[in-house]
């Protein structure tokens, strides 16, 4: 049977605010939520924890050992690995860089594709990442591609890292963002780009509330045909 539960995808580069936005949309609709980047980050965490080299064959053979689960606290998503809360650790710069490096490996993407699609459940799914609208859920009813300029992204990333206990200079953050953008946009498989039917929102000079409002307008218009209730 074809899975008809509706999906909303929010794709974009790192630090554009897609996690906060998509989580807020999922809470408003009371739909399921998936932060696909967490899956890549958990694999990166495993690589760091066991000091593995970045060889696709080796990582691939260990994938079945990587058992994780997500817990929705209704304020945020917590990530557990072997019953340990690793929600903050997976946001370190080291993990971010490794996550973007392993995201080029075809088998890993393929393995995650099926895991990601399993989140499509009643009554619907709001998800974010790089290829959610182009590859994972090409039939999504609403596709938003979020943009923000580099400086704003670095500012957000610095604040986010600080709140998680990491103190990194803005210069390093900017350089890391540029490197990750480069890898995410130029890889052969599922590179970061807007789906043909995606609506592009540039939130550089928009408050979060305004970005959410605009997104909910799109969602209600496209999907629920309801007036805005913010
Ligand atoms: O969204 P994020 O910054 O947490 O993602 C971390 C890395 O994972 C990102 O640099 C590339 C990879 N990723 C991906 O390739 N495809 C996705 N749908 C989500 C993340």
Short mmCIF file of C-alpha atoms and ligand atoms in Angstrom, two decimals:
data_model
loop_
_atom_site.label_atom_id
_atom_site.label_comp_id
_atom_site.label_asym_id
_atom_site.label_seq_id
_atom_site.Cartn_x
_atom_site.Cartn_y
_atom_site.Cartn_z
CA UNK A 1 0.00 0.00 0.00
CA UNK A 2 1.29 3.46 -0.84
CA UNK A 3 1.88 5.54 2.27
CA UNK A 4 -0.31 8.61 1.93
CA UNK A 5 0.42 10.29 5.24
CA UNK A 6 1.38 13.84 4.33
CA UNK A 7 4.95 15.09 4.69
CA UNK A 8 6.31 18.61 5.03
CA UNK A 9 10.01 19.01 4.26
CA UNK A 10 12.24 21.90 5.31
CA UNK A 11 15.63 21.66 3.63
CA UNK A 12 18.57 23.99 3.78
CA UNK A 13 22.22 24.41 4.68
CA UNK A 14 23.57 24.22 8.21
CA UNK A 15 22.62 27.02 10.57
CA UNK A 16 19.73 28.45 8.54
CA UNK A 17 17.25 27.64 11.31
CA UNK A 18 15.49 24.67 9.71
CA UNK A 19 15.50 22.59 12.91
CA UNK A 20 13.77 25.23 15.04
CA UNK A 21 11.34 26.03 12.27
CA UNK A 22 10.39 22.45 11.43
CA UNK A 23 10.06 21.47 15.08
CA UNK A 24 7.74 24.45 15.68
CA UNK A 25 5.61 23.44 12.66
CA UNK A 26 5.39 19.85 13.89
CA UNK A 27 4.23 21.08 17.32
CA UNK A 28 1.59 23.34 15.78
CA UNK A 29 0.21 20.52 13.65
CA UNK A 30 0.81 17.81 16.25
CA UNK A 31 2.58 15.73 13.62
CA UNK A 32 5.58 13.46 13.88
CA UNK A 33 9.01 15.03 13.60
CA UNK A 34 12.31 13.90 12.13
CA UNK A 35 15.61 15.74 12.24
CA UNK A 36 17.42 13.71 9.56
CA UNK A 37 20.80 15.31 10.29
CA UNK A 38 20.76 13.60 13.70
CA UNK A 39 21.11 10.24 11.97
CA UNK A 40 24.32 11.33 10.24
CA UNK A 41 25.51 12.88 13.50
CA UNK A 42 24.91 9.65 15.45
CA UNK A 43 27.05 7.69 12.98
CA UNK A 44 29.72 10.40 13.32
CA UNK A 45 29.46 10.10 17.12
CA UNK A 46 30.04 6.35 16.83
CA UNK A 47 33.10 6.92 14.65
CA UNK A 48 34.57 9.35 17.18
CA UNK A 49 33.69 7.16 20.20
CA UNK A 50 35.41 4.10 18.71
CA UNK A 51 38.14 6.07 17.00
CA UNK A 52 37.33 4.67 13.54
CA UNK A 53 38.82 5.87 10.29
CA UNK A 54 36.55 7.40 7.70
CA UNK A 55 36.53 4.35 5.42
CA UNK A 56 33.14 3.59 3.94
CA UNK A 57 33.55 -0.19 3.98
CA UNK A 58 34.47 -0.32 7.66
CA UNK A 59 31.69 2.07 8.74
CA UNK A 60 29.15 0.23 6.61
CA UNK A 61 29.94 -3.09 8.29
CA UNK A 62 29.29 -1.52 11.69
CA UNK A 63 26.00 0.19 10.86
CA UNK A 64 23.80 -2.55 12.38
CA UNK A 65 25.56 -1.95 15.74
CA UNK A 66 24.53 1.68 15.79
CA UNK A 67 21.30 1.51 17.73
CA UNK A 68 19.84 4.82 18.74
CA UNK A 69 16.54 6.31 19.67
CA UNK A 70 14.91 9.72 19.77
CA UNK A 71 12.73 11.06 22.54
CA UNK A 72 10.39 13.98 22.00
CA UNK A 73 10.26 15.98 25.24
CA UNK A 74 7.72 18.38 23.69
CA UNK A 75 10.37 21.09 23.98
CA UNK A 76 13.09 19.45 21.93
CA UNK A 77 14.29 16.12 20.59
CA UNK A 78 16.68 14.15 22.78
CA UNK A 79 19.03 11.61 21.22
CA UNK A 80 20.03 8.45 23.04
CA UNK A 81 22.81 6.03 22.18
CA UNK A 82 23.17 2.94 24.38
CA UNK A 83 20.80 4.63 26.86
CA UNK A 84 23.08 7.65 27.11
CA UNK A 85 21.74 11.11 26.29
CA UNK A 86 24.12 12.40 23.58
CA UNK A 87 21.94 15.33 22.46
CA UNK A 88 24.58 17.96 23.21
CA UNK A 89 27.64 15.96 22.19
CA UNK A 90 26.37 15.34 18.68
CA UNK A 91 26.32 19.09 18.07
CA UNK A 92 30.07 19.61 18.51
CA UNK A 93 32.03 21.00 15.56
CA UNK A 94 34.01 17.76 15.34
CA UNK A 95 30.85 15.70 14.94
CA UNK A 96 29.38 18.24 12.48
CA UNK A 97 32.44 17.96 10.24
CA UNK A 98 32.53 14.14 10.33
CA UNK A 99 28.76 13.96 9.72
CA UNK A 100 29.16 15.98 6.54
CA UNK A 101 32.15 13.85 5.46
CA UNK A 102 30.35 10.52 5.84
CA UNK A 103 27.22 11.92 4.15
CA UNK A 104 28.98 11.42 0.80
CA UNK A 105 29.05 7.61 1.21
CA UNK A 106 26.34 5.95 -0.94
CA UNK A 107 25.67 2.93 1.28
CA UNK A 108 25.25 5.07 4.38
CA UNK A 109 22.74 7.31 2.58
CA UNK A 110 20.90 4.25 1.32
CA UNK A 111 20.78 2.70 4.81
CA UNK A 112 19.44 5.91 6.27
CA UNK A 113 16.91 6.44 3.50
CA UNK A 114 14.77 3.55 4.74
CA UNK A 115 15.15 4.55 8.37
CA UNK A 116 14.02 8.07 7.48
CA UNK A 117 11.00 6.90 5.51
CA UNK A 118 9.80 4.88 8.51
CA UNK A 119 9.01 8.14 10.29
CA UNK A 120 6.15 8.74 7.86
CA UNK A 121 3.30 7.87 10.19
CA UNK A 122 -0.20 9.02 11.06
CA UNK A 123 -1.19 11.87 11.05
CA UNK A 124 1.82 13.24 9.14
CA UNK A 125 5.50 14.08 9.30
CA UNK A 126 7.50 17.30 9.43
CA UNK A 127 11.15 16.71 8.64
CA UNK A 128 14.28 18.64 7.82
CA UNK A 129 17.66 18.00 6.22
CA UNK A 130 19.36 18.43 2.89
CA UNK A 131 17.55 16.00 0.57
CA UNK A 132 14.23 15.44 2.27
CA UNK A 133 12.26 17.15 -0.51
CA UNK A 134 14.44 15.98 -3.39
CA UNK A 135 15.16 12.34 -2.53
CA UNK A 136 13.62 11.00 0.67
CA UNK A 137 10.08 12.35 0.30
CA UNK A 138 9.77 13.60 -3.29
CA UNK A 139 5.97 13.48 -2.94
CA UNK A 140 5.91 15.80 0.10
CA UNK A 141 2.89 18.10 0.04
CA UNK A 142 4.83 21.12 1.22
CA UNK A 143 8.51 21.70 0.52
CA UNK A 144 10.27 24.69 1.96
CA UNK A 145 13.89 25.55 1.22
CA UNK A 146 15.25 27.85 3.90
CA UNK A 147 18.08 30.31 3.31
CA UNK A 148 19.98 32.77 5.51
CA UNK A 149 23.20 34.69 4.90
CA UNK A 150 26.51 33.33 6.16
CA UNK A 151 27.02 35.85 8.95
CA UNK A 152 23.56 35.26 10.44
CA UNK A 153 24.09 31.51 10.23
CA UNK A 154 27.42 31.79 12.04
CA UNK A 155 25.81 33.96 14.75
CA UNK A 156 23.07 31.38 15.31
CA UNK A 157 25.54 28.53 15.32
CA UNK A 158 27.77 30.30 17.88
CA UNK A 159 24.81 30.86 20.23
CA UNK A 160 23.61 27.29 19.79
CA UNK A 161 27.09 25.89 20.51
CA UNK A 162 27.43 28.15 23.56
CA UNK A 163 24.13 26.92 24.97
CA UNK A 164 25.45 23.36 24.61
CA UNK A 165 28.72 24.14 26.39
CA UNK A 166 31.04 24.63 23.37
CA UNK A 167 33.03 27.82 23.00
CA UNK A 168 34.24 28.25 19.40
CA UNK A 169 35.42 31.43 17.67
CA UNK A 170 33.21 32.98 15.03
CA UNK A 171 36.04 32.75 12.50
CA UNK A 172 36.33 28.96 12.99
CA UNK A 173 32.57 28.59 12.79
CA UNK A 174 32.45 30.56 9.50
CA UNK A 175 35.25 28.45 8.01
CA UNK A 176 33.58 25.21 9.13
CA UNK A 177 30.24 26.31 7.69
CA UNK A 178 31.90 27.12 4.35
CA UNK A 179 33.61 23.71 4.24
CA UNK A 180 30.40 21.86 5.10
CA UNK A 181 28.43 23.88 2.53
CA UNK A 182 31.00 22.97 -0.03
CA UNK A 183 30.75 19.25 0.75
CA UNK A 184 26.94 19.26 1.09
CA UNK A 185 26.40 21.13 -2.19
CA UNK A 186 29.02 19.39 -4.31
CA UNK A 187 28.70 15.72 -3.41
CA UNK A 188 27.55 13.43 -6.19
CA UNK A 189 24.69 11.79 -4.29
CA UNK A 190 21.76 13.91 -3.10
CA UNK A 191 23.56 17.24 -2.94
CA UNK A 192 21.92 20.16 -1.23
CA UNK A 193 19.65 22.05 -3.64
CA UNK A 194 16.01 23.11 -3.62
CA UNK A 195 13.49 20.69 -5.09
CA UNK A 196 11.81 22.02 -8.25
CA UNK A 197 8.54 22.43 -6.36
CA UNK A 198 10.07 23.92 -3.21
CA UNK A 199 9.16 27.35 -1.94
CA UNK A 200 12.28 29.32 -1.07
CA UNK A 201 12.25 31.47 2.05
CA UNK A 202 15.18 33.76 2.73
CA UNK A 203 14.95 34.42 6.45
CA UNK A 204 18.08 36.59 6.73
CA UNK A 205 16.21 39.67 7.86
CA UNK A 206 13.13 37.92 9.25
CA UNK A 207 12.45 37.18 12.90
CA UNK A 208 11.78 33.59 13.81
CA UNK A 209 8.13 34.43 14.48
CA UNK A 210 7.79 35.99 11.02
CA UNK A 211 9.46 32.97 9.36
CA UNK A 212 7.13 30.62 11.22
CA UNK A 213 4.10 32.72 10.28
CA UNK A 214 5.08 32.72 6.60
CA UNK A 215 5.70 28.96 6.66
CA UNK A 216 2.38 28.25 8.38
CA UNK A 217 0.61 30.36 5.74
CA UNK A 218 2.18 28.15 3.07
CA UNK A 219 1.28 24.99 4.99
CA UNK A 220 -2.34 25.97 5.56
CA UNK A 221 -2.77 27.17 1.99
CA UNK A 222 -1.27 24.08 0.45
CA UNK A 223 -2.41 21.45 2.84
CA UNK A 224 -5.12 22.23 5.26
CA UNK A 225 -6.84 25.09 3.54
CA UNK A 226 -7.47 26.62 6.95
CA UNK A 227 -7.10 30.23 8.06
CA UNK A 228 -3.95 31.10 9.93
CA UNK A 229 -4.20 30.45 13.70
CA UNK A 230 -1.07 31.82 15.28
O1 LIG B 1 21.38 19.12 9.50
P1 LIG B 1 22.71 18.86 10.19
O2 LIG B 1 23.63 20.05 10.18
O3 LIG B 1 22.53 18.32 11.56
O4 LIG B 1 23.42 17.71 9.30
C1 LIG B 1 24.70 17.23 9.58
C2 LIG B 1 25.30 16.66 8.30
O5 LIG B 1 24.56 15.52 7.90
C3 LIG B 1 25.29 17.60 7.11
O6 LIG B 1 26.47 18.38 7.01
C4 LIG B 1 25.15 16.69 5.93
C5 LIG B 1 24.43 15.48 6.47
N1 LIG B 1 23.01 15.43 6.08
C6 LIG B 1 22.72 14.99 4.82
O7 LIG B 1 23.63 14.72 4.03
N2 LIG B 1 21.42 14.82 4.45
C7 LIG B 1 20.43 15.12 5.29
N3 LIG B 1 19.15 14.95 4.89
C8 LIG B 1 20.71 15.61 6.58
C9 LIG B 1 22.02 15.77 6.95
#
